[in-house]
XYZ file of N, CA and C in Angstrom:
534
model
N 0.827 -1.191 0.000
C 0.000 0.000 0.000
C 0.871 1.255 0.000
N 1.885 1.247 0.812
C 2.791 2.377 0.859
C 3.586 2.486 -0.442
N 3.937 1.324 -1.010
C 4.681 1.301 -2.266
C 3.839 1.885 -3.407
N 2.556 1.577 -3.408
C 1.653 2.108 -4.427
C 1.552 3.622 -4.308
N 1.511 4.114 -3.092
C 1.458 5.548 -2.851
C 2.690 6.250 -3.411
N 3.856 5.653 -3.196
C 5.103 6.246 -3.670
C 5.113 6.294 -5.195
N 4.723 5.163 -5.828
C 4.697 5.131 -7.289
C 3.674 6.116 -7.850
N 2.553 6.250 -7.170
C 1.533 7.185 -7.621
C 2.050 8.622 -7.566
N 2.741 8.965 -6.482
C 3.297 10.310 -6.351
C 4.383 10.557 -7.391
N 5.228 9.545 -7.622
C 6.278 9.684 -8.625
C 5.685 9.842 -10.022
N 4.619 9.087 -10.292
C 3.973 9.179 -11.604
C 3.367 10.567 -11.815
N 2.703 11.100 -10.780
C 2.118 12.436 -10.889
C 3.201 13.489 -11.091
N 4.295 13.347 -10.344
C 5.386 14.301 -10.453
C 6.031 14.223 -11.841
N 6.215 12.995 -12.345
C 6.813 12.799 -13.661
C 5.896 13.344 -14.762
N 4.592 13.116 -14.630
C 3.638 13.616 -15.618
C 3.624 15.140 -15.631
N 3.642 15.750 -14.445
C 3.675 17.208 -14.352
C 4.953 17.753 -14.976
N 6.077 17.065 -14.728
C 7.353 17.495 -15.291
C 7.328 17.406 -16.817
N 6.721 16.349 -17.368
C 6.624 16.197 -18.819
C 5.747 17.290 -19.421
N 4.665 17.624 -18.737
C 3.785 18.686 -19.238
C 4.502 20.028 -19.254
N 5.268 20.299 -18.197
C 5.997 21.565 -18.145
C 7.052 21.627 -19.243
N 7.720 20.488 -19.496
C 8.714 20.459 -20.569
C 8.056 20.660 -21.929
N 6.908 20.030 -22.142
C 6.197 20.181 -23.414
C 5.723 21.620 -23.593
N 5.237 22.230 -22.532
C 4.791 23.624 -22.602
C 5.971 24.545 -22.909
N 7.099 24.304 -22.238
C 8.289 25.114 -22.476
C 8.778 24.948 -23.913
N 8.763 23.726 -24.418
C 9.167 23.479 -25.802
C 8.235 24.205 -26.778
N 6.944 24.183 -26.504
C 5.990 24.903 -27.352
C 6.235 26.404 -27.341
N 6.506 26.965 -26.160
C 6.799 28.396 -26.068
C 8.077 28.747 -26.824
N 9.096 27.900 -26.695
C 10.351 28.150 -27.403
C 10.167 28.082 -28.919
N 9.384 27.119 -29.372
C 9.130 27.006 -30.811
C 8.367 28.224 -31.323
N 7.355 28.664 -30.578
C 6.581 29.836 -30.985
C 7.448 31.095 -30.976
N 8.270 31.244 -29.930
C 9.148 32.413 -29.850
C 10.160 32.415 -30.989
N 10.721 31.252 -31.309
C 11.690 31.204 -32.413
C 11.011 31.503 -33.749
N 9.783 31.040 -33.926
C 9.047 31.343 -35.159
C 8.793 32.842 -35.283
N 8.376 33.470 -34.191
C 8.107 34.914 -34.220
C 9.396 35.692 -34.471
N 10.480 35.311 -33.796
C 11.759 36.011 -33.980
C 12.259 35.855 -35.411
N 12.172 34.642 -35.942
C 12.625 34.423 -37.319
C 11.721 35.147 -38.322
N 10.436 35.231 -38.029
C 9.534 35.944 -38.940
C 9.818 37.442 -38.928
N 10.183 37.967 -37.766
C 10.445 39.405 -37.668
C 11.817 39.760 -38.241
N 12.852 39.030 -37.799
C 14.216 39.398 -38.167
C 14.811 38.552 -39.286
N 14.214 37.422 -39.598
C 14.779 36.497 -40.573
C 14.974 37.051 -41.967
N 13.960 37.704 -42.553
C 14.159 38.230 -43.912
C 15.322 39.218 -44.010
N 15.555 39.999 -42.958
C 16.683 40.928 -42.978
C 18.008 40.198 -42.788
N 18.007 39.128 -41.981
C 19.240 38.373 -41.758
C 19.676 37.626 -43.011
N 18.737 37.064 -43.730
C 19.081 36.319 -44.940
C 19.495 37.279 -46.048
N 18.793 38.364 -46.177
C 19.154 39.380 -47.157
C 18.778 39.050 -48.591
N 18.109 37.955 -48.825
C 17.703 37.584 -50.182
C 16.267 38.035 -50.416
N 15.995 38.433 -51.626
C 14.646 38.834 -52.009
C 13.843 37.577 -52.341
N 12.709 37.347 -51.671
C 11.945 36.122 -51.936
C 11.314 36.082 -53.324
N 11.218 37.225 -53.996
C 10.601 37.268 -55.327
C 11.623 37.239 -56.462
N 12.903 37.388 -56.139
C 13.937 37.445 -57.174
C 14.145 36.068 -57.792
N 14.047 36.020 -59.110
C 14.226 34.764 -59.837
C 15.606 34.724 -60.484
N 16.160 33.518 -60.506
C 17.412 33.287 -61.207
C 17.296 31.936 -61.897
N 16.989 31.953 -63.170
C 16.783 30.702 -63.894
C 18.068 29.899 -64.052
N 19.214 30.514 -63.760
C 20.477 29.774 -63.783
C 20.686 28.980 -62.495
N 19.912 29.293 -61.465
C 20.072 28.623 -60.171
C 18.817 27.850 -59.793
N 18.218 27.161 -60.746
C 16.987 26.425 -60.454
C 17.284 25.121 -59.734
N 16.451 24.811 -58.768
C 16.491 23.555 -58.009
C 17.868 23.238 -57.445
N 18.544 24.261 -56.923
C 19.839 24.036 -56.273
C 19.616 23.397 -54.917
N 20.555 22.563 -54.523
C 20.482 21.951 -53.198
C 20.933 22.978 -52.159
N 20.657 22.734 -50.885
C 21.043 23.689 -49.845
C 22.547 23.964 -49.845
N 22.875 25.232 -49.643
C 24.271 25.664 -49.580
C 24.340 26.862 -48.639
N 25.527 27.431 -48.500
C 25.648 28.614 -47.648
C 24.914 29.809 -48.252
N 24.902 29.901 -49.565
C 24.207 31.011 -50.226
C 22.694 30.852 -50.135
N 22.219 29.610 -50.207
C 20.786 29.315 -50.139
C 20.588 28.197 -49.110
N 20.330 28.542 -47.830
C 20.265 27.527 -46.764
C 19.236 26.420 -46.992
N 18.147 26.710 -47.677
C 17.145 25.678 -47.972
C 17.076 25.353 -49.460
N 18.017 25.852 -50.222
C 18.034 25.600 -51.654
C 17.162 26.594 -52.400
N 16.923 26.288 -53.682
C 16.082 27.149 -54.512
C 14.966 26.325 -55.138
N 13.937 27.016 -55.594
C 12.814 26.320 -56.232
C 13.018 26.249 -57.747
N 11.989 25.866 -58.469
C 12.094 25.671 -59.917
C 12.285 26.971 -60.701
N 12.105 28.102 -60.039
C 12.353 29.392 -60.688
C 13.615 30.066 -60.155
N 14.367 29.356 -59.317
C 15.609 29.892 -58.780
C 15.432 30.847 -57.615
N 14.277 30.844 -56.980
C 14.032 31.725 -55.833
C 14.522 31.045 -54.558
N 15.075 31.821 -53.654
C 15.609 31.292 -52.402
C 14.461 30.801 -51.523
N 14.487 29.526 -51.166
C 13.395 28.938 -50.383
C 13.375 29.448 -48.944
N 14.540 29.702 -48.348
C 14.576 30.224 -46.981
C 13.956 31.618 -46.930
N 14.289 32.447 -47.896
C 13.712 33.797 -47.940
C 12.208 33.729 -48.142
N 11.756 32.813 -48.990
C 10.316 32.665 -49.229
C 9.608 32.142 -47.985
N 10.224 31.203 -47.287
C 9.638 30.651 -46.065
C 9.499 31.726 -44.990
N 10.555 32.501 -44.775
C 10.513 33.542 -43.748
C 9.578 34.684 -44.141
N 9.522 35.003 -45.405
C 8.589 36.033 -45.866
C 7.144 35.576 -45.673
N 6.880 34.310 -45.943
C 5.540 33.760 -45.725
C 5.163 33.725 -44.256
N 6.135 33.387 -43.397
C 5.870 33.386 -41.955
C 5.576 34.797 -41.466
N 6.310 35.762 -41.981
C 6.082 37.156 -41.602
C 4.687 37.615 -42.027
N 4.301 37.276 -43.231
C 2.973 37.635 -43.731
C 1.877 36.963 -42.905
N 2.033 35.680 -42.618
C 1.009 34.942 -41.875
C 0.851 35.463 -40.457
N 1.968 35.699 -39.772
C 1.879 36.186 -38.393
C 1.329 37.606 -38.330
N 1.718 38.459 -39.260
C 1.183 39.825 -39.237
C -0.309 39.826 -39.555
N -0.731 38.981 -40.483
C -2.153 38.880 -40.818
C -2.949 38.361 -39.625
N -2.437 37.342 -38.952
C -3.138 36.784 -37.795
C -3.230 37.806 -36.667
N -2.127 38.471 -36.359
C -2.108 39.451 -35.273
C -3.060 40.606 -35.560
N -2.996 41.148 -36.754
C -3.849 42.281 -37.109
C -5.324 41.886 -37.144
N -5.618 40.689 -37.628
C -7.015 40.235 -37.688
C -7.597 40.058 -36.293
N -6.822 39.501 -35.382
C -7.311 39.297 -34.018
C -7.523 40.634 -33.320
N -6.582 41.550 -33.469
C -6.727 42.869 -32.846
C -7.935 43.602 -33.426
N -8.101 43.535 -34.729
C -9.216 44.219 -35.383
C -10.557 43.608 -34.995
N -10.619 42.301 -34.852
C -11.880 41.646 -34.508
C -12.220 41.817 -33.030
N -11.213 41.971 -32.193
C -11.441 42.072 -30.747
C -12.212 43.342 -30.382
N -11.834 44.466 -30.941
C -12.465 45.727 -30.550
C -13.949 45.794 -30.905
N -14.339 45.610 -32.165
C -15.778 45.705 -32.452
C -16.584 44.578 -31.822
N -16.018 43.378 -31.750
C -16.744 42.266 -31.140
C -17.032 42.518 -29.671
N -16.028 43.015 -28.949
C -16.219 43.307 -27.529
C -17.176 44.475 -27.327
N -17.030 45.505 -28.134
C -17.901 46.674 -28.013
C -19.357 46.319 -28.302
N -19.600 45.586 -29.366
C -20.971 45.192 -29.715
C -21.534 44.244 -28.663
N -20.686 43.384 -28.094
C -21.138 42.477 -27.040
C -21.580 43.220 -25.790
N -20.828 44.238 -25.392
C -21.203 45.035 -24.218
C -22.478 45.823 -24.502
N -22.602 46.372 -25.703
C -23.814 47.121 -26.065
C -25.035 46.207 -26.028
N -24.901 45.001 -26.568
C -26.026 44.057 -26.582
C -26.425 43.665 -25.168
N -25.455 43.427 -24.296
C -25.775 43.049 -22.921
C -26.343 44.234 -22.144
N -25.841 45.423 -22.394
C -26.272 46.605 -21.653
C -27.727 46.956 -21.965
N -28.074 47.002 -23.248
C -29.430 47.382 -23.622
C -30.409 46.225 -23.522
N -29.945 45.008 -23.780
C -30.842 43.853 -23.727
C -31.991 44.004 -24.715
N -33.058 43.268 -24.493
C -34.261 43.406 -25.317
C -34.029 43.171 -26.793
N -34.658 44.032 -27.617
C -34.577 43.822 -29.061
C -33.186 44.065 -29.639
N -32.365 45.027 -29.129
C -31.003 45.134 -29.693
C -30.188 43.852 -29.470
N -30.362 43.256 -28.292
C -29.650 42.013 -27.992
C -30.119 40.891 -28.910
N -31.419 40.811 -29.125
C -31.952 39.754 -29.998
C -31.490 39.931 -31.441
N -31.497 41.163 -31.927
C -31.075 41.412 -33.316
C -29.585 41.111 -33.489
N -28.763 41.616 -32.564
C -27.325 41.363 -32.668
C -27.004 39.885 -32.467
N -27.740 39.228 -31.564
C -27.548 37.788 -31.369
C -27.929 36.987 -32.603
N -29.032 37.370 -33.248
C -29.451 36.673 -34.473
C -28.452 36.909 -35.601
N -27.929 38.133 -35.684
C -26.928 38.421 -36.716
C -25.654 37.609 -36.490
N -25.229 37.509 -35.226
C -24.027 36.706 -34.943
C -24.278 35.227 -35.211
N -25.484 34.750 -34.923
C -25.813 33.357 -35.236
C -25.806 33.112 -36.741
N -26.258 34.103 -37.510
C -26.234 33.964 -38.972
C -24.799 33.906 -39.490
N -23.917 34.704 -38.898
C -22.502 34.663 -39.296
C -21.903 33.308 -38.928
N -22.263 32.796 -37.743
C -21.739 31.492 -37.322
C -22.306 30.345 -38.145
N -23.481 30.526 -38.727
C -24.074 29.465 -39.544
C -23.263 29.230 -40.810
N -22.632 30.296 -41.317
C -21.744 30.140 -42.471
C -20.398 29.609 -41.989
N -19.837 28.655 -42.661
C -18.476 28.249 -42.292
C -17.514 29.415 -42.508
N -16.674 29.674 -41.514
C -15.758 30.807 -41.593
C -14.823 30.725 -42.779
N -14.347 29.524 -43.065
C -13.441 29.360 -44.196
C -14.138 29.694 -45.510
N -15.418 29.374 -45.601
C -16.173 29.685 -46.818
C -16.269 31.197 -47.024
N -16.515 31.931 -45.946
C -16.588 33.391 -46.049
C -15.241 33.976 -46.468
N -14.170 33.468 -45.879
C -12.831 33.949 -46.240
C -12.532 33.636 -47.703
N -12.872 32.431 -48.146
C -12.623 32.052 -49.541
C -13.469 32.870 -50.514
N -14.704 33.192 -50.123
C -15.549 34.020 -50.991
C -14.935 35.404 -51.169
N -14.470 35.999 -50.078
C -13.857 37.324 -50.186
C -12.529 37.258 -50.928
N -11.781 36.174 -50.723
C -10.503 36.036 -51.427
C -10.711 35.815 -52.918
N -11.824 35.205 -53.295
C -12.077 34.995 -54.727
C -12.515 36.282 -55.418
N -13.077 37.207 -54.655
C -13.461 38.499 -55.230
C -12.218 39.297 -55.605
N -11.204 39.250 -54.738
C -9.943 39.958 -54.998
C -8.793 38.965 -54.847
N -8.529 38.143 -55.854
C -7.491 37.115 -55.724
C -6.099 37.719 -55.542
N -5.335 37.107 -54.657
C -3.975 37.569 -54.397
C -3.902 38.794 -53.512
N -5.025 39.226 -52.981
C -5.057 40.434 -52.166
C -4.944 40.082 -50.686
N -4.011 40.747 -50.022
C -3.833 40.565 -48.586
C -5.037 41.126 -47.847
N -5.607 42.206 -48.350
C -6.730 42.866 -47.687
C -7.985 42.006 -47.689
N -8.200 41.235 -48.733
C -9.380 40.368 -48.779
C -9.294 39.300 -47.691
N -8.120 38.727 -47.510
C -7.943 37.746 -46.433
C -8.131 38.399 -45.068
N -7.570 39.575 -44.904
C -7.664 40.302 -43.638
C -9.124 40.603 -43.282
N -9.872 41.116 -44.231
C -11.283 41.441 -43.987
C -12.077 40.167 -43.713
N -11.835 39.118 -44.479
C -12.564 37.861 -44.283
C -12.306 37.239 -42.925
N -11.055 37.206 -42.511
C -10.725 36.624 -41.204
C -11.297 37.481 -40.088
N -11.191 38.797 -40.209
C -11.737 39.685 -39.176
C -13.251 39.560 -39.066
N -13.929 39.414 -40.206
C -15.391 39.274 -40.177
C -15.838 37.965 -39.533
N -15.027 36.944 -39.604
C -15.415 35.684 -38.964
C -15.000 35.635 -37.499
N -13.983 36.396 -37.107
C -13.498 36.330 -35.725
C -14.285 37.198 -34.747
N -14.898 38.290 -35.201
C -15.536 39.211 -34.263
C -16.660 38.536 -33.491
N -17.286 37.517 -34.071
C -18.432 36.857 -33.442
C -18.018 36.172 -32.143
N -16.835 35.583 -32.122
C -16.370 34.904 -30.906
C -16.221 35.903 -29.758
N -15.634 37.052 -30.052
C -15.481 38.082 -29.024
C -16.840 38.628 -28.603
N -17.744 38.797 -29.544
C -19.089 39.285 -29.248
C -19.800 38.352 -28.281
N -19.818 37.076 -28.580
C -20.556 36.121 -27.752
C -19.965 36.021 -26.348
N -18.645 35.966 -26.271
C -17.999 35.865 -24.960
C -18.234 37.131 -24.141
N -18.037 38.296 -24.734
C -18.201 39.559 -24.011
C -19.645 39.778 -23.601
N -20.587 39.438 -24.466
C -22.004 39.599 -24.127
C -22.354 38.733 -22.923
N -21.864 37.505 -22.909
C -22.171 36.597 -21.801
C -21.554 37.095 -20.498
N -20.291 37.517 -20.540
C -19.628 38.017 -19.326
C -20.277 39.319 -18.851
N -20.658 40.187 -19.780
C -21.296 41.451 -19.400
C -22.667 41.206 -18.791
N -23.394 40.218 -19.278
C -24.691 39.873 -18.675
C -24.513 39.455 -17.222
N -23.489 38.671 -16.948
C -23.235 38.215 -15.578
C -22.914 39.405 -14.686
N -22.058 40.297 -15.161
C -21.674 41.462 -14.362
C -22.867 42.388 -14.157
N -23.670 42.605 -15.194
C -24.820 43.505 -15.080
C -25.921 42.934 -14.192
N -25.953 41.622 -14.006
C -26.973 41.000 -13.167
C -26.616 41.053 -11.685
N -25.378 41.422 -11.361
C -24.973 41.493 -9.957
C -25.693 42.646 -9.267
N -25.980 42.489 -7.973
C -26.728 43.533 -7.261
C -25.951 44.839 -7.096
N -24.634 44.800 -7.154
C -23.837 46.011 -6.953
C -23.867 46.935 -8.167
N -24.313 46.424 -9.305
C -24.297 47.245 -10.529
C -25.595 47.999 -10.676
């Protein structure tokens, strides 16, 4: 019985240690991705759009750490440029969706009644559409446009902030101190 207790405690401690290591590894990977996305294109110094048909499909070297593609473009520069674009788009979309979603959520909870019902029905209608479908529809209107992706992602994200903020504001407004 005592032996089982010891093994149980060791197992819990070992599991907690593994979780902390996995969390730390995830944070390090995310931090390295962000750092490379921010500073990587400047460190490499290669233009991701520059083509060199004389250097097509080169294997990795000091000049091209990940080699080149079929048009002679540096793959490392393209990878870091893509990471920079993706992270900036994600960050800007979340920030843009947070403000109107939270504001509309507080307004809906504060006034209640028909404004809450109308805004709730509108958010349910947005949620009924698959978010990816809305983003793809806007991207097809303006193909290759960064702004179309930005608007599409922001339009699908604001609903999450709206629903969460409306629910939390309802709880706060129902308290007797308010």
